[in-house]
N, CA, C and O atoms as a DFTB+ gen file, in Angstrom:
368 C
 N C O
     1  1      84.226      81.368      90.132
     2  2      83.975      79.949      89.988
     3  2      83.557      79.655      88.549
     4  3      82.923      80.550      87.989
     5  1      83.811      78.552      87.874
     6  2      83.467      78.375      86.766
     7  2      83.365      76.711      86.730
     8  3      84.150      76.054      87.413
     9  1      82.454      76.124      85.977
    10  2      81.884      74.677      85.833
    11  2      81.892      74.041      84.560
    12  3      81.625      74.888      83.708
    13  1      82.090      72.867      84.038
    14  2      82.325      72.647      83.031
    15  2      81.187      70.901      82.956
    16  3      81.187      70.409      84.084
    17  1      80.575      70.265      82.217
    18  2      80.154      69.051      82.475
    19  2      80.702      68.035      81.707
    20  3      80.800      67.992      80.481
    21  1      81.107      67.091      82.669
    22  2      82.423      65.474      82.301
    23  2      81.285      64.478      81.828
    24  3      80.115      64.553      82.204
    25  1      81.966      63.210      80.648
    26  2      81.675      62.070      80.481
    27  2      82.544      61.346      80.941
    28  3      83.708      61.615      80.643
    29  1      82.341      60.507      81.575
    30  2      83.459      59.412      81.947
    31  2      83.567      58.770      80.478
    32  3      82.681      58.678      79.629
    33  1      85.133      58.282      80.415
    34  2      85.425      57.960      79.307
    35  2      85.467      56.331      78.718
    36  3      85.069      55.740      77.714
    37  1      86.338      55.927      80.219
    38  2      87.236      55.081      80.573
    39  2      86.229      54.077      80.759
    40  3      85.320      54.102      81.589
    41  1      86.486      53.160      79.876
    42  2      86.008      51.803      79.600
    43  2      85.336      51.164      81.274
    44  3      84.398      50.371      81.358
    45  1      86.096      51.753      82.464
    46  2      86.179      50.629      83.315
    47  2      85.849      51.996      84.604
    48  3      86.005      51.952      85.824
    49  1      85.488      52.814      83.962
    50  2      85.579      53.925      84.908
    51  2      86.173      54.320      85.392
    52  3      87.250      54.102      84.836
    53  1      86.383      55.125      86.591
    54  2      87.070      55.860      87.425
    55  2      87.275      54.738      88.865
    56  3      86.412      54.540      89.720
    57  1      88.549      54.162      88.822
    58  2      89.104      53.407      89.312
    59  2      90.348      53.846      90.011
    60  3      90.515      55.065      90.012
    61  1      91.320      53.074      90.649
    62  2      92.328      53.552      91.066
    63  2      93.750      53.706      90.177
    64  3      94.829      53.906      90.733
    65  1      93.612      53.593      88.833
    66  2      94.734      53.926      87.897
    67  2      94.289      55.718      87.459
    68  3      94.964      56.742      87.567
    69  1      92.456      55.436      86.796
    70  2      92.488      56.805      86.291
    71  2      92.567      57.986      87.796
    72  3      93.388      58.902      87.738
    73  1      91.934      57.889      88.680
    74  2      92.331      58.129      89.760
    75  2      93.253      59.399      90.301
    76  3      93.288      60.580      90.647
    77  1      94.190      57.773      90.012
    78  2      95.487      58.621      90.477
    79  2      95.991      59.631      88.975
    80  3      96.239      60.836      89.029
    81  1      96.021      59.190      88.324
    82  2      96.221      60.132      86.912
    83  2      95.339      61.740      86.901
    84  3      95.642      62.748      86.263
    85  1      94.063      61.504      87.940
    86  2      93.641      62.528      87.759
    87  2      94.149      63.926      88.877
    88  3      94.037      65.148      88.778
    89  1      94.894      62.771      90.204
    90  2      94.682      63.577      91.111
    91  2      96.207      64.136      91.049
    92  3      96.646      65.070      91.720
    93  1      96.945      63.325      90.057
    94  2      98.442      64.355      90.010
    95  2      97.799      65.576      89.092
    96  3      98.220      66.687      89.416
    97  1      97.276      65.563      88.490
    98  2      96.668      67.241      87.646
    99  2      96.464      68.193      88.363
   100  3      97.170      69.201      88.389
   101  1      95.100      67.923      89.287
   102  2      94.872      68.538      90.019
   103  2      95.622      69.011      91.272
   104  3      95.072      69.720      92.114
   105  1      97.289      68.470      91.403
   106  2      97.921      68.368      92.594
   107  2      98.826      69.847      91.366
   108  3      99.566      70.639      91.950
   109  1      98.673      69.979      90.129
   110  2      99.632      71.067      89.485
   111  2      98.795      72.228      89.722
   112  3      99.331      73.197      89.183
   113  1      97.681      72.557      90.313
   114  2      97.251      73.085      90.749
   115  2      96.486      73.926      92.227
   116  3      95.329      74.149      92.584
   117  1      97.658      74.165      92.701
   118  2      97.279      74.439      94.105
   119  2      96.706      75.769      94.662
   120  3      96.522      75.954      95.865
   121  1      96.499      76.473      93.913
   122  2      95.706      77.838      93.972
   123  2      94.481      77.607      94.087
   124  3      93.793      78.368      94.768
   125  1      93.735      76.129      93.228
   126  2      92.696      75.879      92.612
   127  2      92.025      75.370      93.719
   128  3      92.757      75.054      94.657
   129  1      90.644      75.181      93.884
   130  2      90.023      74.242      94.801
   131  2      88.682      74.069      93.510
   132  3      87.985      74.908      92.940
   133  1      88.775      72.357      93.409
   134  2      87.652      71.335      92.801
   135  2      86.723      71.243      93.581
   136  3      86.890      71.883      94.620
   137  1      85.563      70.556      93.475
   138  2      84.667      70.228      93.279
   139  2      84.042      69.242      92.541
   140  3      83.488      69.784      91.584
   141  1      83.803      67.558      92.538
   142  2      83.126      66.864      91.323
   143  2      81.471      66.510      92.017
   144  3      81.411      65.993      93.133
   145  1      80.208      66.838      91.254
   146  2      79.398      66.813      91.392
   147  2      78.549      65.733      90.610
   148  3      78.079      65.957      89.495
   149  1      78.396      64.551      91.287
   150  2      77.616      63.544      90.040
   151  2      75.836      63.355      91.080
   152  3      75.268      63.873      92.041
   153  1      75.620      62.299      90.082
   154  2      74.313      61.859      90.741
   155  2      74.795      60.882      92.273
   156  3      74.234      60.943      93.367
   157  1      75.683      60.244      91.989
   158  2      76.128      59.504      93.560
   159  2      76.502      60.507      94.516
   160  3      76.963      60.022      95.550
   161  1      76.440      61.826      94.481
   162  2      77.252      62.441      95.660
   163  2      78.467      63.666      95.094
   164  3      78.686      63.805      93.891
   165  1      79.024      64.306      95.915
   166  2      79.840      64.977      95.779
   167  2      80.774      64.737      96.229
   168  3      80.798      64.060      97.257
   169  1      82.274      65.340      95.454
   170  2      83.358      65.592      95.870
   171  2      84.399      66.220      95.996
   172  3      84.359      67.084      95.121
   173  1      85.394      66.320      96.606
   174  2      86.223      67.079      96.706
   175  2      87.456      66.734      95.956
   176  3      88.124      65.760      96.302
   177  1      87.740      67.353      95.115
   178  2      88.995      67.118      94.389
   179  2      90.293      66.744      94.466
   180  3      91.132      66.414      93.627
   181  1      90.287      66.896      95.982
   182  2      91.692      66.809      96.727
   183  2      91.545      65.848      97.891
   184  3      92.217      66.062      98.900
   185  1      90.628      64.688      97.834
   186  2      90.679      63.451      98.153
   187  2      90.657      62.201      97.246
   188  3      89.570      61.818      96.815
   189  1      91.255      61.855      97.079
   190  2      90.816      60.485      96.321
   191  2      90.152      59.645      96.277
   192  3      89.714      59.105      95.261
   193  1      89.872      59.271      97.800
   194  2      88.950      58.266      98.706
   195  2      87.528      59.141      98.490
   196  3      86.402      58.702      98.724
   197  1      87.749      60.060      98.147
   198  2      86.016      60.973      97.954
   199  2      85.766      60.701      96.553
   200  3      84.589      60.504      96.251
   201  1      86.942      60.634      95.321
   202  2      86.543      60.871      94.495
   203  2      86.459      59.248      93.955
   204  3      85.728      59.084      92.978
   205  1      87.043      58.212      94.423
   206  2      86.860      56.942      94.312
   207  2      85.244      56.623      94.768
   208  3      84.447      56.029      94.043
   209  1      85.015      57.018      95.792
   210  2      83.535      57.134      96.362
   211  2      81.847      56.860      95.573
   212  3      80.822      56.228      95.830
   213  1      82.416      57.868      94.395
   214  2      81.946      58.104      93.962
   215  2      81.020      57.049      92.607
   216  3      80.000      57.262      91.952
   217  1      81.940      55.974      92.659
   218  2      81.978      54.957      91.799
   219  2      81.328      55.264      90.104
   220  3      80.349      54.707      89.607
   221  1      82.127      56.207      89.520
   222  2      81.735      56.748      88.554
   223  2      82.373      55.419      87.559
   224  3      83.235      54.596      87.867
   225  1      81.484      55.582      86.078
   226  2      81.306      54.233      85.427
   227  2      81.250      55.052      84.214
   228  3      80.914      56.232      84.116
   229  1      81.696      54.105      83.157
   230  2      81.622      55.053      81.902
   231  2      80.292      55.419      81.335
   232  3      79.272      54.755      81.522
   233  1      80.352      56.375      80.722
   234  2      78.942      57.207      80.418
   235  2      78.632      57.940      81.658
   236  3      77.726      58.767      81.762
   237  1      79.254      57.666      82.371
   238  2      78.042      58.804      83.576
   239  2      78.769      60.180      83.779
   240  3      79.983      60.382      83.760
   241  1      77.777      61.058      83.972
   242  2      78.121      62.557      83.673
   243  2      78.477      63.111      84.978
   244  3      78.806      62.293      85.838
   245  1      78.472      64.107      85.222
   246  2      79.247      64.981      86.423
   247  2      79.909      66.269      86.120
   248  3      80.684      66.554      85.207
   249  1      79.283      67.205      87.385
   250  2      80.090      68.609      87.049
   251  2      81.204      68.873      87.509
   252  3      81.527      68.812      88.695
   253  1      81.793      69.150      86.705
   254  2      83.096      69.818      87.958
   255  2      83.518      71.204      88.098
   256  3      83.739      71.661      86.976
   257  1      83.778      72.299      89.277
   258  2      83.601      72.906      89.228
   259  2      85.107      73.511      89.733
   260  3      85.998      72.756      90.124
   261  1      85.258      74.995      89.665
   262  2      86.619      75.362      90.072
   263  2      86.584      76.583      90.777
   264  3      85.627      77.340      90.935
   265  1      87.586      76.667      91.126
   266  2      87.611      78.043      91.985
   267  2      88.805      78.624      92.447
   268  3      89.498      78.017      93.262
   269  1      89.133      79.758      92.009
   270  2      90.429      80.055      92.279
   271  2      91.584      80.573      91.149
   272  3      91.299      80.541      89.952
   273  1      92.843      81.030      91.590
   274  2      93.482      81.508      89.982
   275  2      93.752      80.598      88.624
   276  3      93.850      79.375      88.522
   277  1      93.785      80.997      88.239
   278  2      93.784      80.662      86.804
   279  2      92.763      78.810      86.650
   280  3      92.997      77.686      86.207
   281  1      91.790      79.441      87.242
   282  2      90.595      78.438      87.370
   283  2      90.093      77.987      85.933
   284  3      89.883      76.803      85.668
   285  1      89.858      79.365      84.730
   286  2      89.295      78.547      83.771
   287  2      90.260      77.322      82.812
   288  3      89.915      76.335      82.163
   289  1      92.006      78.143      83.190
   290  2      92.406      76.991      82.172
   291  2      93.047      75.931      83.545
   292  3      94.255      75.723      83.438
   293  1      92.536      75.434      84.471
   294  2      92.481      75.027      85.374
   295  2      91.459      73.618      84.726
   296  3      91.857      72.583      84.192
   297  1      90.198      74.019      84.989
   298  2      89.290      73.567      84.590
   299  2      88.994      72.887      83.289
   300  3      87.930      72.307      83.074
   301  1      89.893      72.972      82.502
   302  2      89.795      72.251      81.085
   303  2      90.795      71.534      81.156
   304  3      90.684      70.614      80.346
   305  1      92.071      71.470      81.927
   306  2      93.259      70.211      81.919
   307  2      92.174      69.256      83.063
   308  3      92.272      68.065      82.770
   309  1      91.471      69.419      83.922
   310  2      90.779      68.415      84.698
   311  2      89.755      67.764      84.045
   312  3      89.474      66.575      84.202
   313  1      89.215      68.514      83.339
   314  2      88.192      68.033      82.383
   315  2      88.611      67.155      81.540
   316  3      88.060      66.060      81.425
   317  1      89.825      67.585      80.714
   318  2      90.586      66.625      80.130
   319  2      90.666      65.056      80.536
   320  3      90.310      64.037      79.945
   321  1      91.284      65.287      81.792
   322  2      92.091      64.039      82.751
   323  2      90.293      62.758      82.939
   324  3      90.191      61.532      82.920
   325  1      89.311      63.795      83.087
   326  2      88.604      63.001      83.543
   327  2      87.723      61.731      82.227
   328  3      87.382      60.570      82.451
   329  1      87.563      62.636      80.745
   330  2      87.538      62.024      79.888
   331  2      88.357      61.288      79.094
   332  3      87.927      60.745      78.076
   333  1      89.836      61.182      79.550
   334  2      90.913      60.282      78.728
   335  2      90.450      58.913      78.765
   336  3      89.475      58.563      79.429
   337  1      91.186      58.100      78.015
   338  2      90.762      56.280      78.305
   339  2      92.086      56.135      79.084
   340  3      93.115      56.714      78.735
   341  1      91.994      55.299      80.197
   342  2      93.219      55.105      80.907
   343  2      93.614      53.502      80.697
   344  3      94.771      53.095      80.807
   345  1      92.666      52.795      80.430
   346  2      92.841      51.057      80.193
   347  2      93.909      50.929      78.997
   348  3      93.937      51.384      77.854
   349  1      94.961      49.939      79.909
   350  2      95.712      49.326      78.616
   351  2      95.307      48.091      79.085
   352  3      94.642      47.751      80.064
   353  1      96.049      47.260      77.841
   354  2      96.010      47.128      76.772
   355  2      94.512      48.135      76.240
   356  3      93.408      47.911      76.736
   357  1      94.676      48.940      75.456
   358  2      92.989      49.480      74.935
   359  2      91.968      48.335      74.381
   360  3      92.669      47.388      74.024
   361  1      91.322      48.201      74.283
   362  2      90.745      47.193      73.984
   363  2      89.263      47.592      72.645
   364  3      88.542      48.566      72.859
   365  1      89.097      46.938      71.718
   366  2      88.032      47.940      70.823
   367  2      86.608      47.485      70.925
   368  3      85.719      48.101      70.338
């Protein structure tokens, strides 16, 4: 298992655009089993409705954790997904 700790990035949080952006990543990974751990609760990586749940907002932190083959570079494309900005138009 290996853990890494997320900033939300995304202007508007973790909504149903970044979402879904996150959960096709984690769908290139099926060996893997997630884990997202914030102050609202936990979740499972491979629900959406868990990880929507969660009502994560920008700035707020969270672990995420992995498990499984090729977990560590697993764990840094999710990490990725979870700090991108997903809002268009971007706005400054």
């Amino acid at each position: 298992m290996v853990a890494k700790k997320v900033v939300i990035k995304n202007r508007a949080g973790i909504h149903c655009r970044p979402s879904s952006a996150i959960m096709a990543e984690v769908d290139k990974f099926p060996d893997v089993s997630f884990e997202l751990r914030a102050e609202s609760g936990t979740a499972s990586m491979h629900s959406i409705l868990e990880l929507l749940a969660l009502g994560l907002q920008q700035g707020d932190e969270a672990t995420l954790q992995a498990t499984g083959k090729n977990e560590a570079e697993a764990i840094e494309i999710i990490a990725a997904a979870f700090e991108r900005e997903y809002d268009f138009p971007p706005q400054n």
